[in-house]
Amino acid sequence: GAVVSQHPSWVICKSGTSVKIECRSLDFQATTMFWYRQFPKQSLMLMATSNEGSKATYEQGVEKDKFLINHASLTLSTLTVTSAHPEDSSFYICSASPGQAYGYTFGSGTRLTVV
Amino acid sequence: QQQVKQSPQSLIVQKGGISIINCAYENTAFDYFPWYQQFPGKGPALLIAIRPDVSEKKEGRFTISFNKSAKQFSLHIMDSQPGDSATYFCAASMSTGFQKLVFGTGTRLLVSP
């Protein structure tokens, strides 16, 4: 149980375009989901906490208007990278938990390359 | 106070040996300490986790040792195998509600055949 599905697994887009990444909890409901960014050989950096039915909470230094998060249902959160630039190229990962006793499950990640 | 310090940055162990990775935290409000394993191009996978009411937890070849007074915890991988070669992250959080995980910097483990 506690499966988190992330789509797409990789995407290449042109500079200036927008890209949407989906994160789904397949076998549980997730009122809270987390979005991370990971650069090569580095740790995971939390970008924002996604809350179902309300605005996301962004970490300091993360541009809210650039990284749009929508958590419209208990099983789906989306991250949209708007007006993407090459420096946005990174590995984006989401996570969620069915409850305190279960820990956090991570999606398989999305490799974004902006050209 | 939110930091979790992890060492070593990289580790090479011979097959069959013991891999040891250490982490230290500062925030005494943390009460959930998981370890994640990550292979290249994949998301992290939960290996094992511990809460501060126990000093040790073992699952198969993986053991967490926890020292509450020193605010340190470590991962031991017994009988290390080449398939264990991956990056390992320790993390910490508060368990009330859905609290964010604070990650260590990661340890790249290479188990030589």
PDB file of C-alpha atoms in Angstrom:
ATOM      1  CA  GLY A   1       0.000   0.000   0.000  1.00  0.00           C
ATOM      2  CA  ALA A   2       0.842   3.723   0.146  1.00  0.00           C
ATOM      3  CA  VAL A   3       1.718   4.158  -3.516  1.00  0.00           C
ATOM      4  CA  VAL A   4       2.446   7.588  -4.937  1.00  0.00           C
ATOM      5  CA  SER A   5       2.469   7.921  -8.701  1.00  0.00           C
ATOM      6  CA  GLN A   6       4.170  10.796 -10.470  1.00  0.00           C
ATOM      7  CA  HIS A   7       3.792  11.740 -14.114  1.00  0.00           C
ATOM      8  CA  PRO A   8       5.567  12.333 -16.398  1.00  0.00           C
ATOM      9  CA  SER A   9       8.818  10.642 -15.462  1.00  0.00           C
ATOM     10  CA  TRP A  10      10.718  12.954 -17.744  1.00  0.00           C
ATOM     11  CA  VAL A  11       9.906  15.981 -19.862  1.00  0.00           C
ATOM     12  CA  ILE A  12      11.826  18.288 -22.176  1.00  0.00           C
ATOM     13  CA  CYS A  13      10.389  21.705 -22.868  1.00  0.00           C
ATOM     14  CA  LYS A  14      11.429  24.882 -24.580  1.00  0.00           C
ATOM     15  CA  SER A  15      12.452  27.919 -22.611  1.00  0.00           C
ATOM     16  CA  GLY A  16       9.472  30.146 -21.869  1.00  0.00           C
ATOM     17  CA  THR A  17       6.858  27.397 -21.897  1.00  0.00           C
ATOM     18  CA  SER A  18       5.035  25.864 -18.931  1.00  0.00           C
ATOM     19  CA  VAL A  19       5.137  22.298 -17.725  1.00  0.00           C
ATOM     20  CA  LYS A  20       2.700  20.486 -15.435  1.00  0.00           C
ATOM     21  CA  ILE A  21       3.733  17.582 -13.213  1.00  0.00           C
ATOM     22  CA  GLU A  22       1.117  15.372 -11.560  1.00  0.00           C
ATOM     23  CA  CYS A  23       1.364  13.565  -8.253  1.00  0.00           C
ATOM     24  CA  ARG A  24      -1.291  11.021  -7.336  1.00  0.00           C
ATOM     25  CA  SER A  25      -1.848   8.940  -4.227  1.00  0.00           C
ATOM     26  CA  LEU A  26      -3.168   5.679  -5.669  1.00  0.00           C
ATOM     27  CA  ASP A  27      -4.447   3.786  -2.645  1.00  0.00           C
ATOM     28  CA  PHE A  28      -4.978   6.412   0.013  1.00  0.00           C
ATOM     29  CA  GLN A  29      -6.249   9.912   0.442  1.00  0.00           C
ATOM     30  CA  ALA A  30      -3.667  12.619   0.968  1.00  0.00           C
ATOM     31  CA  THR A  31      -4.754  15.918   2.460  1.00  0.00           C
ATOM     32  CA  THR A  32      -1.134  17.011   2.414  1.00  0.00           C
ATOM     33  CA  MET A  33       1.510  16.438  -0.237  1.00  0.00           C
ATOM     34  CA  PHE A  34       5.043  17.765  -0.459  1.00  0.00           C
ATOM     35  CA  TRP A  35       7.018  18.900  -3.486  1.00  0.00           C
ATOM     36  CA  TYR A  36      10.792  18.636  -3.571  1.00  0.00           C
ATOM     37  CA  ARG A  37      13.503  19.626  -5.958  1.00  0.00           C
ATOM     38  CA  GLN A  38      16.784  17.774  -6.238  1.00  0.00           C
ATOM     39  CA  PHE A  39      19.893  18.830  -8.131  1.00  0.00           C
ATOM     40  CA  PRO A  40      22.484  16.220  -9.164  1.00  0.00           C
ATOM     41  CA  LYS A  41      24.372  14.725  -6.236  1.00  0.00           C
ATOM     42  CA  GLN A  42      22.502  16.895  -3.774  1.00  0.00           C
ATOM     43  CA  SER A  43      19.865  16.354  -1.152  1.00  0.00           C
ATOM     44  CA  LEU A  44      16.149  16.960  -1.517  1.00  0.00           C
ATOM     45  CA  MET A  45      15.072  20.550  -1.083  1.00  0.00           C
ATOM     46  CA  LEU A  46      11.498  21.093   0.026  1.00  0.00           C
ATOM     47  CA  MET A  47       9.751  23.564  -2.243  1.00  0.00           C
ATOM     48  CA  ALA A  48       6.245  23.636  -0.876  1.00  0.00           C
ATOM     49  CA  THR A  49       3.578  21.885   1.121  1.00  0.00           C
ATOM     50  CA  SER A  50       0.410  21.242  -0.843  1.00  0.00           C
ATOM     51  CA  ASN A  51      -2.851  21.244   1.103  1.00  0.00           C
ATOM     52  CA  GLU A  52      -6.089  19.922  -0.347  1.00  0.00           C
ATOM     53  CA  GLY A  53      -8.593  22.687  -0.871  1.00  0.00           C
ATOM     54  CA  SER A  54      -6.329  25.511   0.216  1.00  0.00           C
ATOM     55  CA  LYS A  55      -3.287  27.446  -0.879  1.00  0.00           C
ATOM     56  CA  ALA A  56       0.093  25.799  -0.818  1.00  0.00           C
ATOM     57  CA  THR A  57       2.713  26.832   1.692  1.00  0.00           C
ATOM     58  CA  TYR A  58       5.993  27.703   0.000  1.00  0.00           C
ATOM     59  CA  GLU A  59       9.449  27.496   1.515  1.00  0.00           C
ATOM     60  CA  GLN A  60      11.517  30.622   1.766  1.00  0.00           C
ATOM     61  CA  GLY A  61      13.117  31.538  -1.541  1.00  0.00           C
ATOM     62  CA  VAL A  62      10.703  29.564  -3.718  1.00  0.00           C
ATOM     63  CA  GLU A  63       8.839  31.723  -6.223  1.00  0.00           C
ATOM     64  CA  LYS A  64       5.107  31.191  -5.792  1.00  0.00           C
ATOM     65  CA  ASP A  65       4.247  32.607  -9.198  1.00  0.00           C
ATOM     66  CA  LYS A  66       6.754  30.409 -10.951  1.00  0.00           C
ATOM     67  CA  PHE A  67       5.924  27.127  -9.256  1.00  0.00           C
ATOM     68  CA  LEU A  68       2.142  26.892  -9.158  1.00  0.00           C
ATOM     69  CA  ILE A  69       0.697  24.169  -6.977  1.00  0.00           C
ATOM     70  CA  ASN A  70      -2.867  22.938  -7.134  1.00  0.00           C
ATOM     71  CA  HIS A  71      -4.240  20.300  -4.773  1.00  0.00           C
ATOM     72  CA  ALA A  72      -7.801  20.057  -6.046  1.00  0.00           C
ATOM     73  CA  SER A  73      -8.637  16.586  -4.756  1.00  0.00           C
ATOM     74  CA  LEU A  74      -7.584  14.214  -1.997  1.00  0.00           C
ATOM     75  CA  THR A  75      -5.569  12.139  -4.461  1.00  0.00           C
ATOM     76  CA  LEU A  76      -4.044  14.654  -6.841  1.00  0.00           C
ATOM     77  CA  SER A  77      -1.603  17.522  -6.561  1.00  0.00           C
ATOM     78  CA  THR A  78      -0.046  19.260  -9.528  1.00  0.00           C
ATOM     79  CA  LEU A  79       3.079  21.382  -9.860  1.00  0.00           C
ATOM     80  CA  THR A  80       3.235  23.727 -12.821  1.00  0.00           C
ATOM     81  CA  VAL A  81       6.554  25.288 -13.702  1.00  0.00           C
ATOM     82  CA  THR A  82       5.619  28.482 -15.511  1.00  0.00           C
ATOM     83  CA  SER A  83       7.801  30.260 -18.051  1.00  0.00           C
ATOM     84  CA  ALA A  84      10.470  27.638 -17.578  1.00  0.00           C
ATOM     85  CA  HIS A  85      14.123  28.521 -18.037  1.00  0.00           C
ATOM     86  CA  PRO A  86      17.215  26.298 -18.229  1.00  0.00           C
ATOM     87  CA  GLU A  87      17.981  26.956 -14.558  1.00  0.00           C
ATOM     88  CA  ASP A  88      14.664  25.264 -13.695  1.00  0.00           C
ATOM     89  CA  SER A  89      16.033  22.002 -15.080  1.00  0.00           C
ATOM     90  CA  SER A  90      16.042  19.618 -12.157  1.00  0.00           C
ATOM     91  CA  PHE A  91      14.549  16.469 -10.648  1.00  0.00           C
ATOM     92  CA  TYR A  92      11.172  17.169  -9.063  1.00  0.00           C
ATOM     93  CA  ILE A  93       9.735  14.703  -6.556  1.00  0.00           C
ATOM     94  CA  CYS A  94       6.491  14.614  -4.604  1.00  0.00           C
ATOM     95  CA  SER A  95       5.627  12.746  -1.442  1.00  0.00           C
ATOM     96  CA  ALA A  96       2.581  11.984   0.676  1.00  0.00           C
ATOM     97  CA  SER A  97       1.555   9.916   3.637  1.00  0.00           C
ATOM     98  CA  PRO A  98      -1.621   7.998   4.514  1.00  0.00           C
ATOM     99  CA  GLY A  99      -1.058   8.776   8.174  1.00  0.00           C
ATOM    100  CA  GLN A 100       1.504   9.245  10.917  1.00  0.00           C
ATOM    101  CA  ALA A 101       2.084   5.546  11.408  1.00  0.00           C
ATOM    102  CA  TYR A 102       3.015   4.947   7.789  1.00  0.00           C
ATOM    103  CA  GLY A 103       5.745   7.438   7.026  1.00  0.00           C
ATOM    104  CA  TYR A 104       6.113   9.309   3.788  1.00  0.00           C
ATOM    105  CA  THR A 105       6.070   7.687   0.363  1.00  0.00           C
ATOM    106  CA  PHE A 106       7.788   9.365  -2.548  1.00  0.00           C
ATOM    107  CA  GLY A 107       6.891   9.409  -6.193  1.00  0.00           C
ATOM    108  CA  SER A 108       9.376   8.200  -8.769  1.00  0.00           C
ATOM    109  CA  GLY A 109      10.310  11.759  -9.704  1.00  0.00           C
ATOM    110  CA  THR A 110      10.160  13.881 -12.852  1.00  0.00           C
ATOM    111  CA  ARG A 111      13.292  14.868 -14.704  1.00  0.00           C
ATOM    112  CA  LEU A 112      12.665  18.305 -16.240  1.00  0.00           C
ATOM    113  CA  THR A 113      15.019  19.577 -18.904  1.00  0.00           C
ATOM    114  CA  VAL A 114      14.480  23.070 -20.260  1.00  0.00           C
ATOM    115  CA  VAL A 115      16.210  23.802 -23.554  1.00  0.00           C
TER     116      VAL A 115
ATOM    117  CA  GLN B   1      17.914  24.178  14.543  1.00  0.00           C
ATOM    118  CA  GLN B   2      16.250  22.578  11.560  1.00  0.00           C
ATOM    119  CA  GLN B   3      19.427  21.009  10.234  1.00  0.00           C
ATOM    120  CA  VAL B   4      20.242  17.330  10.091  1.00  0.00           C
ATOM    121  CA  LYS B   5      23.942  16.695   9.619  1.00  0.00           C
ATOM    122  CA  GLN B   6      24.947  13.497   7.828  1.00  0.00           C
ATOM    123  CA  SER B   7      28.316  11.808   7.412  1.00  0.00           C
ATOM    124  CA  PRO B   8      30.214  10.540   5.600  1.00  0.00           C
ATOM    125  CA  GLN B   9      29.494  12.117   2.244  1.00  0.00           C
ATOM    126  CA  SER B  10      30.636   8.963   0.477  1.00  0.00           C
ATOM    127  CA  LEU B  11      31.533   5.471   1.570  1.00  0.00           C
ATOM    128  CA  ILE B  12      33.143   2.469  -0.068  1.00  0.00           C
ATOM    129  CA  VAL B  13      32.627  -0.906   1.574  1.00  0.00           C
ATOM    130  CA  GLN B  14      33.617  -4.361   0.475  1.00  0.00           C
ATOM    131  CA  LYS B  15      30.948  -6.940  -0.166  1.00  0.00           C
ATOM    132  CA  GLY B  16      29.978  -8.594   3.089  1.00  0.00           C
ATOM    133  CA  GLY B  17      31.175  -5.672   5.190  1.00  0.00           C
ATOM    134  CA  ILE B  18      29.239  -3.325   7.431  1.00  0.00           C
ATOM    135  CA  SER B  19      28.213   0.100   6.155  1.00  0.00           C
ATOM    136  CA  ILE B  20      27.693   2.756   8.807  1.00  0.00           C
ATOM    137  CA  ILE B  21      26.153   6.172   8.183  1.00  0.00           C
ATOM    138  CA  ASN B  22      25.699   8.736  10.916  1.00  0.00           C
ATOM    139  CA  CYS B  23      23.310  11.625  11.428  1.00  0.00           C
ATOM    140  CA  ALA B  24      22.926  14.301  14.074  1.00  0.00           C
ATOM    141  CA  TYR B  25      20.045  16.659  14.707  1.00  0.00           C
ATOM    142  CA  GLU B  26      19.488  19.762  16.807  1.00  0.00           C
ATOM    143  CA  ASN B  27      15.746  20.163  17.165  1.00  0.00           C
ATOM    144  CA  THR B  28      14.627  18.196  20.227  1.00  0.00           C
ATOM    145  CA  ALA B  29      11.037  18.383  18.977  1.00  0.00           C
ATOM    146  CA  PHE B  30      11.883  15.878  16.236  1.00  0.00           C
ATOM    147  CA  ASP B  31      10.413  12.482  17.060  1.00  0.00           C
ATOM    148  CA  TYR B  32      10.431  10.595  13.792  1.00  0.00           C
ATOM    149  CA  PHE B  33      13.681   9.534  12.116  1.00  0.00           C
ATOM    150  CA  PRO B  34      13.485   7.698   8.784  1.00  0.00           C
ATOM    151  CA  TRP B  35      16.185   6.522   6.422  1.00  0.00           C
ATOM    152  CA  TYR B  36      15.668   6.584   2.680  1.00  0.00           C
ATOM    153  CA  GLN B  37      17.483   4.792  -0.117  1.00  0.00           C
ATOM    154  CA  GLN B  38      17.666   6.419  -3.523  1.00  0.00           C
ATOM    155  CA  PHE B  39      18.883   4.942  -6.778  1.00  0.00           C
ATOM    156  CA  PRO B  40      19.841   7.229  -9.695  1.00  0.00           C
ATOM    157  CA  GLY B  41      16.825   8.660 -11.470  1.00  0.00           C
ATOM    158  CA  LYS B  42      14.386   7.330  -8.887  1.00  0.00           C
ATOM    159  CA  GLY B  43      12.535   8.783  -5.955  1.00  0.00           C
ATOM    160  CA  PRO B  44      13.676   7.938  -2.415  1.00  0.00           C
ATOM    161  CA  ALA B  45      12.296   4.746  -0.900  1.00  0.00           C
ATOM    162  CA  LEU B  46      11.701   4.356   2.821  1.00  0.00           C
ATOM    163  CA  LEU B  47      14.103   1.806   4.291  1.00  0.00           C
ATOM    164  CA  ILE B  48      13.495   1.911   7.999  1.00  0.00           C
ATOM    165  CA  ALA B  49      12.385   4.443  10.577  1.00  0.00           C
ATOM    166  CA  ILE B  50      12.623   4.866  14.334  1.00  0.00           C
ATOM    167  CA  ARG B  51      10.931   6.892  17.027  1.00  0.00           C
ATOM    168  CA  PRO B  52      12.781   8.043  20.164  1.00  0.00           C
ATOM    169  CA  ASP B  53      11.074   5.615  22.515  1.00  0.00           C
ATOM    170  CA  VAL B  54      13.482   2.867  21.405  1.00  0.00           C
ATOM    171  CA  SER B  55      17.263   2.863  21.048  1.00  0.00           C
ATOM    172  CA  GLU B  56      17.506   0.358  18.232  1.00  0.00           C
ATOM    173  CA  LYS B  57      15.368  -1.044  15.447  1.00  0.00           C
ATOM    174  CA  LYS B  58      16.322  -3.855  13.114  1.00  0.00           C
ATOM    175  CA  GLU B  59      14.741  -4.911   9.858  1.00  0.00           C
ATOM    176  CA  GLY B  60      16.634  -7.593   8.015  1.00  0.00           C
ATOM    177  CA  ARG B  61      20.160  -6.378   7.313  1.00  0.00           C
ATOM    178  CA  PHE B  62      19.293  -2.777   8.236  1.00  0.00           C
ATOM    179  CA  THR B  63      19.551  -1.452  11.786  1.00  0.00           C
ATOM    180  CA  ILE B  64      18.955   2.021  13.177  1.00  0.00           C
ATOM    181  CA  SER B  65      20.727   2.953  16.391  1.00  0.00           C
ATOM    182  CA  PHE B  66      19.327   5.970  18.208  1.00  0.00           C
ATOM    183  CA  ASN B  67      20.981   8.014  20.956  1.00  0.00           C
ATOM    184  CA  LYS B  68      18.479  10.533  22.271  1.00  0.00           C
ATOM    185  CA  SER B  69      20.848  12.256  24.716  1.00  0.00           C
ATOM    186  CA  ALA B  70      23.454  12.800  22.016  1.00  0.00           C
ATOM    187  CA  LYS B  71      20.803  13.655  19.411  1.00  0.00           C
ATOM    188  CA  GLN B  72      22.371  11.206  17.011  1.00  0.00           C
ATOM    189  CA  PHE B  73      21.180   8.244  15.008  1.00  0.00           C
ATOM    190  CA  SER B  74      22.880   5.922  12.610  1.00  0.00           C
ATOM    191  CA  LEU B  75      22.157   3.339   9.945  1.00  0.00           C
ATOM    192  CA  HIS B  76      24.045   0.064   9.892  1.00  0.00           C
ATOM    193  CA  ILE B  77      23.879  -2.154   6.821  1.00  0.00           C
ATOM    194  CA  MET B  78      25.101  -5.622   7.657  1.00  0.00           C
ATOM    195  CA  ASP B  79      26.533  -7.973   5.034  1.00  0.00           C
ATOM    196  CA  SER B  80      26.574  -5.151   2.491  1.00  0.00           C
ATOM    197  CA  GLN B  81      25.869  -6.214  -1.082  1.00  0.00           C
ATOM    198  CA  PRO B  82      26.621  -4.550  -4.447  1.00  0.00           C
ATOM    199  CA  GLY B  83      22.858  -4.049  -4.846  1.00  0.00           C
ATOM    200  CA  ASP B  84      22.984  -1.789  -1.784  1.00  0.00           C
ATOM    201  CA  SER B  85      25.046   0.729  -3.759  1.00  0.00           C
ATOM    202  CA  ALA B  86      22.876   3.839  -3.683  1.00  0.00           C
ATOM    203  CA  THR B  87      22.532   7.183  -1.966  1.00  0.00           C
ATOM    204  CA  TYR B  88      21.169   7.098   1.562  1.00  0.00           C
ATOM    205  CA  PHE B  89      19.429   9.994   3.247  1.00  0.00           C
ATOM    206  CA  CYS B  90      18.558  10.346   6.883  1.00  0.00           C
ATOM    207  CA  ALA B  91      15.688  12.614   7.797  1.00  0.00           C
ATOM    208  CA  ALA B  92      13.830  13.917  10.797  1.00  0.00           C
ATOM    209  CA  SER B  93      10.451  15.410  11.509  1.00  0.00           C
ATOM    210  CA  MET B  94       7.828  15.928  14.141  1.00  0.00           C
ATOM    211  CA  SER B  95       5.124  13.294  13.986  1.00  0.00           C
ATOM    212  CA  THR B  96       2.158  15.471  14.908  1.00  0.00           C
ATOM    213  CA  GLY B  97       0.069  16.036  11.806  1.00  0.00           C
ATOM    214  CA  PHE B  98       1.806  16.006   8.456  1.00  0.00           C
ATOM    215  CA  GLN B  99       5.081  17.665   9.221  1.00  0.00           C
ATOM    216  CA  LYS B 100       7.765  18.220   6.623  1.00  0.00           C
ATOM    217  CA  LEU B 101      10.851  16.051   6.616  1.00  0.00           C
ATOM    218  CA  VAL B 102      14.238  17.664   7.136  1.00  0.00           C
ATOM    219  CA  PHE B 103      16.792  15.721   5.122  1.00  0.00           C
ATOM    220  CA  GLY B 104      20.461  15.110   5.676  1.00  0.00           C
ATOM    221  CA  THR B 105      22.897  15.817   2.865  1.00  0.00           C
ATOM    222  CA  GLY B 106      23.107  12.207   1.732  1.00  0.00           C
ATOM    223  CA  THR B 107      25.746   9.469   1.641  1.00  0.00           C
ATOM    224  CA  ARG B 108      26.774   7.793  -1.573  1.00  0.00           C
ATOM    225  CA  LEU B 109      27.493   4.157  -0.782  1.00  0.00           C
ATOM    226  CA  LEU B 110      29.468   1.945  -3.117  1.00  0.00           C
ATOM    227  CA  VAL B 111      29.752  -1.719  -2.245  1.00  0.00           C
ATOM    228  CA  SER B 112      32.595  -3.290  -4.157  1.00  0.00           C
ATOM    229  CA  PRO B 113      32.209  -6.914  -5.325  1.00  0.00           C
TER     230      PRO B 113
END
